[in-house]
């Protein structure tokens, strides 16, 4: 039981990071990025190529994260420009469809070039006992990284001037513009940030098992569900929802069975949306 | 856009008259039906392969018309077309297998189930006043749950292998001309229903609530009721198509109704044709079928890749291109073009007239 819950938390923290990346972009740009999972995969595949070349895993991780940042920036600076000229539901729909197209482009190129590509970062060492449960070092590293990144994000958003500016754009774009904040610049920075989060998830996910090239859509779906359950635009909510869904996922997978688990997981998500349409911590 | 189409044809100086109005209402459907009926004899009558592709295009056009009614007319993003079609398909397959119901009755029951599920989803969305995105996500979650349910309930649904449907009436298989005409009938019937709804008081309510929900509500339109109504009728269409396709194909499997296979394509083809446009889904399905076929049979190499491997890539490029350049769909683009040409002709012929207001 304890082992299952801990496993769930490890996976949930990664979901949480993904949810944060998606929720920031939505809160700021009004774009639901359906190519988000593919950005994770790009980071993973590039990192795996760097490892193949004989570089160390740490170098590969950094290069992978930078690659994810690059793809994310590219999306923001090219494809999404026409989207930002739209408003309201038009913007959401156009963003949805264009990023869906981008997702196909990315997955199409990657699977054509690297049909069996996968990133696996192996962390050696004896399992460490936590609360009496032996946990693999990879899982522990993944959780520590996710927690550290999450804490850094909360500090960044809550305490720095830029973070305050960013939150002001989320609350009221016109108001932010009036006090001298450039929303386009903030948006670009946030896209870079969400790309970095995608790259970090690629690295942490591959510490406990290989991350294959075809996992993009699955990751996007998880990010989407976590985002919505946590509340669109809420960073802490996304983390909470990620951990919660991770634990529900692990528990029901262990005690009930895989397929029904997904039904339960999705049912929990749907119920949260229906009971609290703004999400757990949404405003 | 349909209303744009209706406006453009209006003759200068007065209304079109009742006959003209009725003629314009049915003309596109008659034209489409004629083309569809004649197509086999001039193109693919003897090729089972091409016939099955055409049947698939018609099936997607039918899904598209149902989706268009739900999303295009009442702004409810139902990302569960595949699931609703699957409810139709699996219900008929299971009923036909385990009960002694005749074929027609099991199809009718399946359609009723799909309609009820669709109506319920819409009712929930309306009651909780979920916006476009949240409706989309709740229905997406429903789709994923349905897919997992299909995989999990091995005894009932046969898991990955699916179910074989016995007792299919001969001649409507999806690679025979009989199957083709069956779905031509379905598409034409759906188009007629769609047109009748558009021209009735329901259509006025749809247009009102899509343009400005608040204003429609204030003007006395029961937005909630019309939304549920559209979702129920649209889901019945989707369920019927799914059920008939199951019979035509002779089996059902999770793949037939998978989200990636159905919903993504339906969304793309309806948006390509133009949301709310009568013939939009049919045109979109046709174009998408041709693109698909080209991508599947293309040969050669691009940048050292086999073209077939790059199918998904080209599909993505296609999706991006159409939404960058035809944001309101090809029907809208064609109507705008025609209107411009018409105005120019009129300007050349006589004194300048005030331009009709653009939407």
Coordinates of C-alpha atoms in Angstrom, one line a residue:
Chain A
X1 CA 0.0 0.0 0.0
X2 CA 2.7 2.5 1.0
X3 CA 4.8 1.5 -1.9
X4 CA 1.9 2.0 -4.3
X5 CA 1.2 5.5 -2.9
X6 CA 4.8 6.5 -3.2
X7 CA 5.0 5.3 -6.8
X8 CA 1.9 7.3 -7.5
X9 CA 3.5 10.4 -6.0
X10 CA 6.6 9.9 -8.2
X11 CA 4.5 9.7 -11.3
X12 CA 2.2 12.4 -10.1
X13 CA 5.0 14.9 -9.6
X14 CA 5.9 14.5 -13.3
X15 CA 2.3 15.0 -14.3
X16 CA 2.2 18.1 -12.1
X17 CA 5.2 19.6 -14.0
X18 CA 3.5 18.9 -17.3
X19 CA 0.3 20.4 -16.0
X20 CA 2.2 23.6 -14.9
X21 CA 3.8 24.0 -18.3
X22 CA 0.4 23.7 -20.0
X23 CA -1.5 25.8 -17.5
X24 CA 1.0 28.8 -17.7
X25 CA 0.7 28.9 -21.5
X26 CA -3.0 28.7 -21.3
X27 CA -3.3 31.4 -18.6
X28 CA -1.1 33.7 -20.5
X29 CA -1.6 33.1 -24.2
X30 CA -5.1 31.6 -24.1
X31 CA -3.6 28.7 -26.1
X32 CA -4.1 25.1 -25.2
X33 CA -1.0 23.6 -26.6
X34 CA -1.8 20.2 -28.0
X35 CA 1.7 19.8 -29.2
X36 CA 3.0 19.8 -25.6
X37 CA 3.6 16.1 -25.3
X38 CA 5.5 16.2 -28.6
X39 CA 7.8 18.8 -27.2
X40 CA 8.6 16.4 -24.4
X41 CA 9.3 13.8 -26.9
X42 CA 11.6 16.1 -28.9
X43 CA 13.6 16.8 -25.8
X44 CA 13.9 13.1 -25.1
X45 CA 14.9 12.0 -28.5
X46 CA 17.6 14.7 -28.8
X47 CA 18.9 13.8 -25.4
X48 CA 19.1 10.2 -26.5
X49 CA 21.0 11.1 -29.6
X50 CA 23.5 13.1 -27.5
X51 CA 24.0 10.0 -25.3
X52 CA 24.5 7.9 -28.4
X53 CA 27.3 10.2 -29.5
X54 CA 29.1 9.2 -26.3
X55 CA 28.5 12.3 -24.2
X56 CA 27.6 12.0 -20.5
X57 CA 24.0 11.8 -19.4
X58 CA 24.1 15.1 -17.7
X59 CA 25.2 16.9 -20.9
X60 CA 22.5 15.0 -22.8
X61 CA 19.9 16.1 -20.3
X62 CA 20.8 19.8 -20.6
X63 CA 20.9 19.6 -24.4
X64 CA 17.5 17.9 -24.4
X65 CA 16.0 20.6 -22.2
X66 CA 17.4 23.3 -24.4
X67 CA 16.0 21.6 -27.5
X68 CA 12.5 21.5 -25.9
X69 CA 12.9 25.2 -25.1
X70 CA 13.9 25.8 -28.7
X71 CA 10.9 24.0 -30.2
X72 CA 8.5 25.8 -27.8
X73 CA 10.0 29.2 -28.7
X74 CA 9.7 28.4 -32.4
X75 CA 6.0 27.6 -31.9
X76 CA 5.4 30.8 -30.1
X77 CA 7.3 33.0 -32.6
X78 CA 6.0 31.6 -35.8
X79 CA 2.8 29.4 -35.8
X80 CA 1.0 31.1 -32.9
X81 CA 1.4 34.7 -34.1
X82 CA -1.9 34.6 -36.1
X83 CA -3.5 33.0 -33.1
X84 CA -2.7 36.0 -30.8
X85 CA -4.5 38.3 -33.2
X86 CA -7.8 36.5 -32.4
X87 CA -9.8 36.9 -29.3
X88 CA -12.0 34.8 -27.0
X89 CA -13.2 31.5 -28.3
X90 CA -11.9 32.1 -31.8
X91 CA -8.4 32.3 -30.3
X92 CA -8.8 29.1 -28.3
X93 CA -10.1 27.1 -31.2
X94 CA -7.5 28.3 -33.7
X95 CA -4.8 27.7 -31.2
X96 CA -6.1 24.2 -30.6
X97 CA -6.2 23.3 -34.3
X98 CA -2.8 24.8 -35.2
X99 CA -1.0 23.1 -32.3
X100 CA -2.8 19.9 -33.3
X101 CA -1.3 20.3 -36.7
X102 CA 2.1 21.0 -35.2
X103 CA 1.8 17.8 -33.1
X104 CA 1.3 15.8 -36.3
X105 CA 4.2 17.5 -38.0
X106 CA 6.5 16.7 -35.0
X107 CA 5.4 13.2 -34.4
X108 CA 5.5 12.5 -38.2
X109 CA 9.1 13.7 -38.6
X110 CA 10.3 11.9 -35.4
X111 CA 8.7 8.6 -36.1
X112 CA 9.9 8.6 -39.7
X113 CA 13.5 9.4 -38.7
X114 CA 13.7 7.5 -35.3
X115 CA 11.0 4.9 -35.3
X116 CA 12.5 3.1 -32.3
X117 CA 13.9 6.2 -30.6
X118 CA 13.7 6.2 -26.8
X119 CA 15.5 8.0 -24.0
X120 CA 16.6 6.0 -21.0
X121 CA 18.7 7.6 -18.3
X122 CA 20.1 5.0 -16.0
X123 CA 21.0 5.9 -12.5
X124 CA 22.9 3.2 -10.8
X125 CA 23.0 2.5 -7.1
X126 CA 21.3 0.5 -4.4
X127 CA 17.6 1.2 -3.8
X128 CA 17.1 3.6 -0.9
X129 CA 14.6 2.8 1.8
X130 CA 12.0 5.5 2.3
X131 CA 9.2 5.0 5.0
X132 CA 10.3 1.3 4.9
X133 CA 9.8 1.1 1.1
X134 CA 12.8 0.4 -1.1
X135 CA 12.7 3.1 -3.9
X136 CA 15.0 3.0 -6.9
X137 CA 17.4 5.9 -7.1
X138 CA 16.0 7.0 -10.5
X139 CA 12.6 7.5 -8.9
X140 CA 14.1 9.5 -6.0
X141 CA 16.1 11.7 -8.3
X142 CA 13.1 12.3 -10.5
X143 CA 11.0 13.3 -7.5
X144 CA 13.7 15.5 -6.0
X145 CA 14.1 17.3 -9.3
X146 CA 10.4 17.8 -9.8
X147 CA 10.0 19.1 -6.3
X148 CA 12.9 21.5 -6.6
X149 CA 11.7 22.8 -9.9
X150 CA 8.2 23.2 -8.5
X151 CA 9.5 25.1 -5.5
X152 CA 11.7 27.3 -7.7
X153 CA 8.7 28.1 -9.9
X154 CA 6.6 29.1 -7.0
X155 CA 9.3 31.4 -5.7
X156 CA 9.9 32.8 -9.2
X157 CA 6.2 33.5 -9.7
X158 CA 5.5 34.7 -6.2
X159 CA 8.5 36.8 -5.2
X160 CA 10.3 38.2 -8.3
X161 CA 9.3 41.3 -10.2
X162 CA 9.1 39.4 -13.4
X163 CA 6.9 36.8 -11.7
X164 CA 4.5 39.5 -10.5
X165 CA 4.4 41.0 -13.9
X166 CA 3.6 37.6 -15.4
X167 CA 0.7 37.0 -12.9
X168 CA -0.6 40.5 -13.7
X169 CA -0.8 39.5 -17.4
X170 CA -2.7 36.4 -16.5
X171 CA -5.2 38.4 -14.5
X172 CA -5.7 41.3 -16.9
X173 CA -3.8 41.8 -20.1
X174 CA -5.0 45.3 -20.7
X175 CA -4.3 46.4 -17.2
X176 CA -0.8 44.9 -17.4
X177 CA -0.1 46.8 -20.6
X178 CA -1.2 50.0 -18.9
X179 CA 1.4 49.7 -16.2
X180 CA 4.1 49.2 -18.7
X181 CA 4.4 45.4 -19.1
X182 CA 4.9 44.0 -22.5
X183 CA 2.5 41.0 -22.8
X184 CA 4.2 39.6 -25.9
X185 CA 7.6 39.5 -24.3
X186 CA 6.2 37.9 -21.1
X187 CA 4.4 35.3 -23.3
X188 CA 7.6 34.4 -25.1
X189 CA 9.4 33.9 -21.8
X190 CA 6.6 31.7 -20.5
X191 CA 6.7 29.6 -23.7
X192 CA 10.4 29.1 -23.1
X193 CA 9.6 28.2 -19.5
X194 CA 7.0 25.7 -20.5
X195 CA 9.4 24.2 -23.0
X196 CA 12.0 23.9 -20.2
X197 CA 9.4 22.1 -18.1
X198 CA 8.7 19.7 -20.9
X199 CA 12.4 19.0 -21.3
X200 CA 12.7 18.4 -17.5
X201 CA 9.8 16.0 -17.6
X202 CA 11.4 14.2 -20.5
X203 CA 14.5 13.7 -18.3
X204 CA 12.8 12.7 -15.1
X205 CA 10.4 10.4 -16.8
X206 CA 13.2 8.5 -18.5
X207 CA 15.0 8.0 -15.2
X208 CA 12.5 5.3 -14.1
X209 CA 11.9 3.8 -17.6
X210 CA 12.4 4.4 -21.3
X211 CA 10.5 7.3 -22.8
X212 CA 9.5 6.2 -26.4
X213 CA 9.0 8.3 -29.4
X214 CA 5.2 7.6 -29.7
X215 CA 4.3 8.7 -26.2
X216 CA 3.5 12.3 -27.1
X217 CA -0.3 12.2 -27.4
X218 CA -0.6 10.3 -24.1
X219 CA 1.5 12.9 -22.3
X220 CA -0.5 15.7 -23.9
X221 CA -3.7 14.1 -22.6
X222 CA -2.4 13.7 -19.1
X223 CA -1.2 17.3 -19.1
X224 CA -4.6 18.5 -20.3
X225 CA -6.5 16.5 -17.6
X226 CA -4.1 17.6 -14.8
X227 CA -4.4 21.2 -16.0
X228 CA -8.2 21.2 -16.0
X229 CA -8.5 19.4 -12.7
X230 CA -6.0 21.7 -11.1
X231 CA -7.7 24.8 -12.5
X232 CA -6.6 26.6 -15.7
X233 CA -4.0 29.1 -14.8
X234 CA -3.2 27.8 -11.3
X235 CA 0.4 26.5 -10.8
X236 CA -0.2 25.1 -7.3
X237 CA -3.4 23.5 -8.4
X238 CA -1.7 21.8 -11.3
X239 CA 0.8 20.3 -8.9
X240 CA -1.8 19.2 -6.5
X241 CA -3.9 17.7 -9.3
X242 CA -0.9 15.9 -10.7
X243 CA 0.0 14.2 -7.4
X244 CA -3.7 13.4 -6.7
X245 CA -4.3 11.8 -10.1
X246 CA -0.9 10.0 -9.9
X247 CA -1.9 8.4 -6.6
X248 CA -5.4 7.5 -7.8
X249 CA -3.8 6.0 -10.9
X250 CA -1.3 3.9 -9.0
X251 CA -3.8 2.7 -6.4
X252 CA -6.5 1.6 -8.8
X253 CA -3.9 0.1 -11.2
X254 CA -2.6 -2.0 -8.3
X255 CA -5.9 -3.0 -6.8
X256 CA -8.4 -3.0 -9.6
X257 CA -6.7 -3.4 -13.0
X258 CA -5.3 -1.2 -15.7
X259 CA -8.2 -0.6 -18.0
X260 CA -10.8 0.1 -15.4
X261 CA -8.1 2.4 -13.8
X262 CA -8.1 4.7 -16.7
X263 CA -11.9 4.8 -16.5
X264 CA -11.7 5.6 -12.8
X265 CA -9.0 8.2 -13.4
X266 CA -11.0 9.9 -16.1
X267 CA -14.2 9.6 -14.1
X268 CA -12.4 11.5 -11.2
X269 CA -11.3 14.1 -13.6
X270 CA -14.7 14.5 -15.2
X271 CA -16.3 14.7 -11.7
X272 CA -13.9 17.4 -10.5
X273 CA -14.7 19.5 -13.6
X274 CA -18.4 19.1 -13.0
X275 CA -18.3 19.8 -9.3
X276 CA -15.8 22.6 -9.5
X277 CA -15.7 23.8 -13.1
X278 CA -12.8 26.1 -12.2
X279 CA -10.7 23.3 -10.9
X280 CA -9.3 22.5 -7.5
X281 CA -7.5 25.8 -7.0
X282 CA -8.9 27.8 -9.8
X283 CA -10.2 31.3 -9.2
Chain B
X1 CA -21.4 30.0 -43.8
X2 CA -24.9 29.2 -44.6
X3 CA -26.5 32.6 -43.8
X4 CA -23.9 34.2 -45.9
X5 CA -24.8 31.8 -48.7
X6 CA -28.4 32.7 -48.3
X7 CA -27.8 36.3 -48.4
X8 CA -25.6 36.3 -51.4
X9 CA -28.2 34.8 -53.7
X10 CA -30.7 37.5 -52.9
X11 CA -31.7 39.3 -56.1
X12 CA -31.4 43.1 -56.2
X13 CA -34.6 44.9 -55.3
X14 CA -36.8 42.6 -53.2
X15 CA -36.8 39.2 -51.7
X16 CA -36.2 36.0 -53.7
X17 CA -39.8 34.9 -53.7
X18 CA -41.1 31.7 -52.1
X19 CA -40.2 29.5 -55.1
X20 CA -36.7 30.9 -55.3
X21 CA -36.3 30.5 -51.6
X22 CA -37.4 26.8 -51.7
X23 CA -35.2 26.2 -54.7
X24 CA -32.1 27.6 -53.1
X25 CA -32.8 25.6 -50.0
X26 CA -32.9 22.2 -51.8
X27 CA -30.6 23.0 -54.8
X28 CA -27.3 22.2 -53.0
X29 CA -28.7 18.9 -51.7
X30 CA -30.1 17.9 -55.1
X31 CA -26.8 18.8 -56.8
X32 CA -24.7 16.9 -54.2
X33 CA -27.0 13.9 -54.4
X34 CA -26.8 13.8 -58.2
X35 CA -23.0 13.9 -58.1
X36 CA -22.8 11.2 -55.5
X37 CA -25.2 8.9 -57.4
X38 CA -23.4 9.3 -60.7
X39 CA -19.9 9.0 -59.2
X40 CA -19.6 5.2 -59.3
X41 CA -20.5 4.8 -63.0
X42 CA -18.0 7.4 -64.1
X43 CA -15.2 6.6 -61.8
X44 CA -14.8 3.5 -59.7
X45 CA -17.6 1.1 -60.3
X46 CA -15.4 -2.0 -60.6
X47 CA -12.7 -1.3 -58.0
X48 CA -13.5 -2.6 -54.5
X49 CA -10.6 -0.7 -53.2
X50 CA -11.8 2.7 -54.4
X51 CA -15.3 1.9 -53.4
X52 CA -14.3 1.2 -49.9
X53 CA -12.4 4.5 -49.8
X54 CA -15.5 6.3 -51.1
X55 CA -17.7 4.5 -48.5
X56 CA -15.2 5.7 -45.8
X57 CA -15.4 9.2 -47.0
X58 CA -19.2 9.1 -46.9
X59 CA -19.2 7.7 -43.4
X60 CA -17.0 10.5 -42.3
X61 CA -19.2 13.0 -44.1
X62 CA -22.1 11.6 -42.1
X63 CA -20.2 11.9 -38.8
X64 CA -19.3 15.4 -39.9
X65 CA -22.9 16.4 -40.5
X66 CA -23.9 15.3 -37.0
X67 CA -20.9 17.0 -35.5
X68 CA -21.6 20.1 -37.5
X69 CA -25.1 20.2 -36.0
X70 CA -23.7 20.0 -32.5
X71 CA -20.6 22.2 -32.8
X72 CA -21.2 24.3 -35.9
X73 CA -24.7 25.2 -35.0
X74 CA -24.8 25.4 -31.2
X75 CA -21.1 25.8 -30.3
X76 CA -20.8 22.6 -28.2
X77 CA -17.3 21.1 -28.8
X78 CA -18.2 17.4 -28.7
X79 CA -14.9 15.5 -28.8
X80 CA -16.7 12.2 -28.5
X81 CA -17.8 11.6 -32.1
X82 CA -15.9 8.3 -32.2
X83 CA -17.3 7.3 -28.8
X84 CA -20.9 8.0 -29.9
X85 CA -20.4 6.2 -33.1
X86 CA -18.8 3.3 -31.1
X87 CA -21.9 3.2 -28.8
X88 CA -24.0 2.9 -31.9
X89 CA -21.8 0.2 -33.5
X90 CA -21.1 -1.9 -30.4
X91 CA -24.7 -1.7 -29.2
X92 CA -26.0 -3.1 -32.5
X93 CA -23.3 -5.7 -32.6
X94 CA -24.0 -6.9 -29.0
X95 CA -27.8 -6.7 -29.4
X96 CA -27.7 -8.6 -32.7
X97 CA -25.4 -11.3 -31.1
X98 CA -27.2 -11.8 -27.8
X99 CA -30.8 -11.0 -28.4
X100 CA -33.3 -12.2 -31.0
X101 CA -34.1 -8.6 -32.1
X102 CA -34.3 -8.1 -35.9
X103 CA -31.6 -6.0 -37.5
X104 CA -33.7 -2.9 -37.8
X105 CA -34.8 -3.0 -34.1
X106 CA -31.2 -3.5 -32.9
X107 CA -30.0 -0.5 -35.0
X108 CA -32.9 1.6 -33.7
X109 CA -32.1 0.7 -30.1
X110 CA -28.4 1.5 -30.7
X111 CA -29.3 4.9 -32.2
X112 CA -31.6 5.6 -29.3
X113 CA -28.8 4.8 -26.8
X114 CA -26.3 7.1 -28.7
X115 CA -28.9 9.9 -28.8
X116 CA -29.6 9.6 -25.0
X117 CA -25.9 9.6 -24.2
X118 CA -25.2 12.6 -26.4
X119 CA -28.2 14.4 -25.0
X120 CA -27.1 13.7 -21.4
X121 CA -23.6 15.0 -22.0
X122 CA -25.1 18.1 -23.5
X123 CA -27.5 18.4 -20.6
X124 CA -24.7 18.2 -18.1
X125 CA -22.6 20.7 -20.0
X126 CA -25.5 23.1 -20.2
X127 CA -26.5 22.7 -16.6
X128 CA -23.0 23.3 -15.4
X129 CA -22.6 26.0 -18.0
X130 CA -19.3 24.7 -19.3
X131 CA -17.8 26.8 -22.0
X132 CA -16.5 25.5 -25.3
X133 CA -13.2 24.3 -23.9
X134 CA -14.6 22.6 -20.9
X135 CA -17.3 20.9 -22.9
X136 CA -14.5 19.7 -25.2
X137 CA -12.4 18.4 -22.3
X138 CA -15.3 16.6 -20.5
X139 CA -16.3 14.9 -23.8
X140 CA -12.7 14.1 -24.5
X141 CA -12.4 12.5 -21.1
X142 CA -15.6 10.6 -21.9
X143 CA -14.1 9.4 -25.2
X144 CA -10.9 8.1 -23.5
X145 CA -13.0 6.4 -20.8
X146 CA -15.1 4.7 -23.4
X147 CA -12.0 3.5 -25.3
X148 CA -10.6 2.0 -22.1
X149 CA -14.0 0.5 -21.3
X150 CA -14.0 -1.3 -24.6
X151 CA -10.5 -2.7 -24.0
X152 CA -11.3 -3.7 -20.4
X153 CA -14.7 -5.5 -20.8
X154 CA -13.3 -8.5 -22.7
X155 CA -16.4 -10.6 -22.3
X156 CA -18.8 -8.0 -23.6
X157 CA -16.7 -6.2 -26.3
X158 CA -14.0 -8.7 -27.3
X159 CA -11.3 -6.2 -26.3
X160 CA -8.7 -5.4 -29.1
X161 CA -10.1 -8.1 -31.5
X162 CA -13.6 -6.6 -31.4
X163 CA -16.7 -8.4 -32.4
X164 CA -17.7 -10.0 -35.7
X165 CA -21.2 -9.2 -36.9
X166 CA -23.1 -12.0 -38.4
X167 CA -26.2 -11.8 -40.5
X168 CA -25.2 -8.7 -42.5
X169 CA -27.6 -8.3 -45.3
X170 CA -25.6 -9.1 -48.5
X171 CA -24.8 -6.4 -50.9
X172 CA -24.1 -3.6 -48.4
X173 CA -20.6 -4.6 -47.6
X174 CA -18.3 -1.6 -47.6
X175 CA -16.4 -2.5 -50.7
X176 CA -19.5 -3.0 -52.9
X177 CA -21.6 -0.4 -54.8
X178 CA -24.6 -1.4 -52.6
X179 CA -22.7 -0.2 -49.5
X180 CA -21.8 3.0 -51.3
X181 CA -25.4 3.7 -52.2
X182 CA -26.5 2.9 -48.6
X183 CA -24.3 5.7 -47.3
X184 CA -25.2 8.1 -50.1
X185 CA -28.7 7.7 -48.9
X186 CA -27.6 8.3 -45.3
X187 CA -25.7 11.5 -46.3
X188 CA -28.5 12.9 -48.3
X189 CA -31.1 12.1 -45.6
X190 CA -28.8 13.9 -43.0
X191 CA -28.4 16.8 -45.3
X192 CA -32.2 17.1 -45.7
X193 CA -32.7 16.9 -41.9
X194 CA -29.9 19.6 -41.4
X195 CA -31.6 21.9 -44.0
X196 CA -35.0 21.5 -42.5
X197 CA -33.7 22.3 -39.1
X198 CA -31.8 25.3 -40.5
X199 CA -34.9 26.7 -42.2
X200 CA -37.3 26.1 -39.3
X201 CA -37.6 28.1 -36.1
X202 CA -34.9 25.9 -34.7
X203 CA -32.4 27.2 -37.2
X204 CA -33.2 30.8 -36.2
X205 CA -32.6 29.9 -32.6
X206 CA -29.3 28.2 -33.5
X207 CA -28.0 31.2 -35.4
X208 CA -29.1 33.5 -32.6
X209 CA -27.3 31.5 -29.9
X210 CA -24.2 31.0 -31.9
X211 CA -23.8 34.7 -32.7
X212 CA -24.5 36.0 -29.2
X213 CA -25.7 33.6 -26.6
X214 CA -26.6 36.3 -24.1
X215 CA -28.6 38.3 -26.6
X216 CA -30.4 35.1 -27.7
X217 CA -31.3 34.3 -24.1
X218 CA -32.6 37.8 -23.5
X219 CA -34.7 37.6 -26.7
X220 CA -36.5 34.6 -25.3
X221 CA -34.6 31.8 -26.9
X222 CA -34.3 28.8 -24.6
X223 CA -30.6 28.3 -25.2
X224 CA -30.3 25.3 -23.0
X225 CA -33.2 23.5 -24.6
X226 CA -31.9 24.1 -28.2
X227 CA -28.4 22.9 -27.2
X228 CA -29.7 19.6 -25.8
X229 CA -31.9 19.3 -28.8
X230 CA -29.0 19.8 -31.3
X231 CA -26.8 17.4 -29.3
X232 CA -29.5 14.7 -29.2
X233 CA -30.3 14.9 -33.0
X234 CA -26.6 15.1 -33.9
X235 CA -25.7 12.2 -31.6
X236 CA -28.5 10.1 -33.2
X237 CA -27.0 10.8 -36.6
X238 CA -23.5 9.8 -35.4
X239 CA -24.8 6.7 -33.7
X240 CA -26.8 5.6 -36.8
X241 CA -23.7 6.1 -39.0
X242 CA -21.6 4.1 -36.5
X243 CA -24.2 1.3 -36.4
X244 CA -24.6 1.1 -40.2
X245 CA -20.9 1.2 -40.7
X246 CA -20.5 -1.7 -38.3
X247 CA -22.9 -3.7 -40.4
X248 CA -21.3 -2.7 -43.6
X249 CA -17.8 -3.5 -42.4
X250 CA -18.9 -6.8 -40.8
X251 CA -17.1 -6.2 -37.5
X252 CA -16.4 -3.6 -34.8
X253 CA -13.1 -3.0 -33.1
X254 CA -11.8 -0.2 -30.8
X255 CA -9.8 1.0 -33.7
X256 CA -12.8 1.7 -35.9
X257 CA -14.0 4.3 -33.4
X258 CA -10.7 5.4 -31.8
X259 CA -10.4 9.1 -31.0
X260 CA -7.3 9.6 -33.2
X261 CA -9.1 7.8 -36.1
X262 CA -12.5 9.6 -35.9
X263 CA -12.5 12.7 -33.8
X264 CA -9.4 14.4 -35.1
X265 CA -10.4 13.8 -38.7
X266 CA -14.0 14.9 -38.2
X267 CA -12.9 18.1 -36.5
X268 CA -10.5 18.8 -39.3
X269 CA -12.9 18.0 -42.1
X270 CA -15.8 20.0 -40.6
X271 CA -13.6 23.0 -39.9
X272 CA -12.1 22.7 -43.4
X273 CA -15.6 22.7 -45.0
X274 CA -16.7 25.6 -42.7
X275 CA -18.5 25.4 -39.4
X276 CA -22.2 25.4 -39.8
X277 CA -22.1 25.2 -43.6
X278 CA -24.5 22.7 -45.1
X279 CA -22.2 21.0 -47.5
X280 CA -19.1 21.7 -45.5
X281 CA -18.7 18.2 -44.1
X282 CA -19.2 16.5 -47.4
X283 CA -16.7 18.7 -49.2
X284 CA -14.2 18.3 -46.3
X285 CA -14.6 14.5 -46.3
X286 CA -14.1 14.4 -50.0
X287 CA -10.9 16.4 -50.0
X288 CA -9.5 14.6 -46.9
X289 CA -10.2 11.2 -48.6
X290 CA -8.3 12.3 -51.7
X291 CA -5.4 13.7 -49.6
X292 CA -5.3 10.5 -47.6
X293 CA -5.3 8.3 -50.6
X294 CA -2.5 10.3 -52.2
X295 CA -0.4 10.1 -49.1
X296 CA -1.0 6.3 -48.8
X297 CA -0.1 5.5 -52.4
X298 CA 2.6 8.1 -53.0
X299 CA 6.0 6.7 -53.8
X300 CA 9.4 8.0 -53.8
X301 CA 11.6 9.8 -51.4
X302 CA 11.6 13.2 -49.8
X303 CA 14.8 14.3 -47.9
X304 CA 15.9 10.7 -47.8
X305 CA 12.6 9.5 -46.2
X306 CA 10.1 7.2 -47.7
X307 CA 7.0 9.3 -48.4
X308 CA 4.7 6.8 -46.7
X309 CA 6.6 7.3 -43.5
X310 CA 6.0 11.0 -43.7
X311 CA 2.2 10.6 -43.9
X312 CA 1.6 12.1 -40.5
X313 CA 4.0 14.9 -41.2
X314 CA 2.2 15.9 -44.4
X315 CA -1.2 15.5 -42.7
X316 CA 0.0 18.0 -40.0
X317 CA 1.2 20.4 -42.7
X318 CA -2.1 20.2 -44.4
X319 CA -4.0 20.9 -41.1
X320 CA -1.8 23.9 -40.4
X321 CA -2.1 25.2 -43.9
X322 CA -5.9 25.1 -44.1
X323 CA -6.4 26.8 -40.7
X324 CA -3.9 29.5 -41.6
X325 CA -5.4 30.2 -45.0
X326 CA -9.1 29.2 -44.8
X327 CA -10.0 30.0 -41.3
X328 CA -13.7 30.0 -42.0
X329 CA -13.7 27.1 -44.3
X330 CA -13.6 26.6 -48.0
X331 CA -17.4 27.1 -48.4
X332 CA -17.1 30.5 -46.9
X333 CA -14.0 31.3 -49.0
X334 CA -15.8 30.3 -52.2
X335 CA -18.9 32.3 -51.3
X336 CA -16.8 35.4 -50.6
X337 CA -15.0 35.0 -53.9
X338 CA -18.2 34.5 -55.8
X339 CA -19.7 37.6 -54.1
X340 CA -16.8 39.7 -55.0
X341 CA -16.9 38.6 -58.6
X342 CA -20.6 39.2 -58.7
X343 CA -20.2 42.7 -57.3
X344 CA -17.6 43.5 -59.8
X345 CA -19.8 42.3 -62.6
X346 CA -22.6 44.4 -61.4
X347 CA -20.4 47.4 -61.0
X348 CA -19.2 47.1 -64.6
X349 CA -22.8 46.7 -65.8
X350 CA -24.5 49.6 -64.1
X351 CA -24.3 52.5 -61.6
X352 CA -22.5 51.7 -58.4
X353 CA -24.6 50.2 -55.6
X354 CA -23.9 50.3 -51.9
X355 CA -21.9 47.2 -51.0
X356 CA -23.8 44.7 -48.9
X357 CA -22.4 44.7 -45.4
X358 CA -19.7 42.1 -44.7
X359 CA -20.0 39.9 -41.8

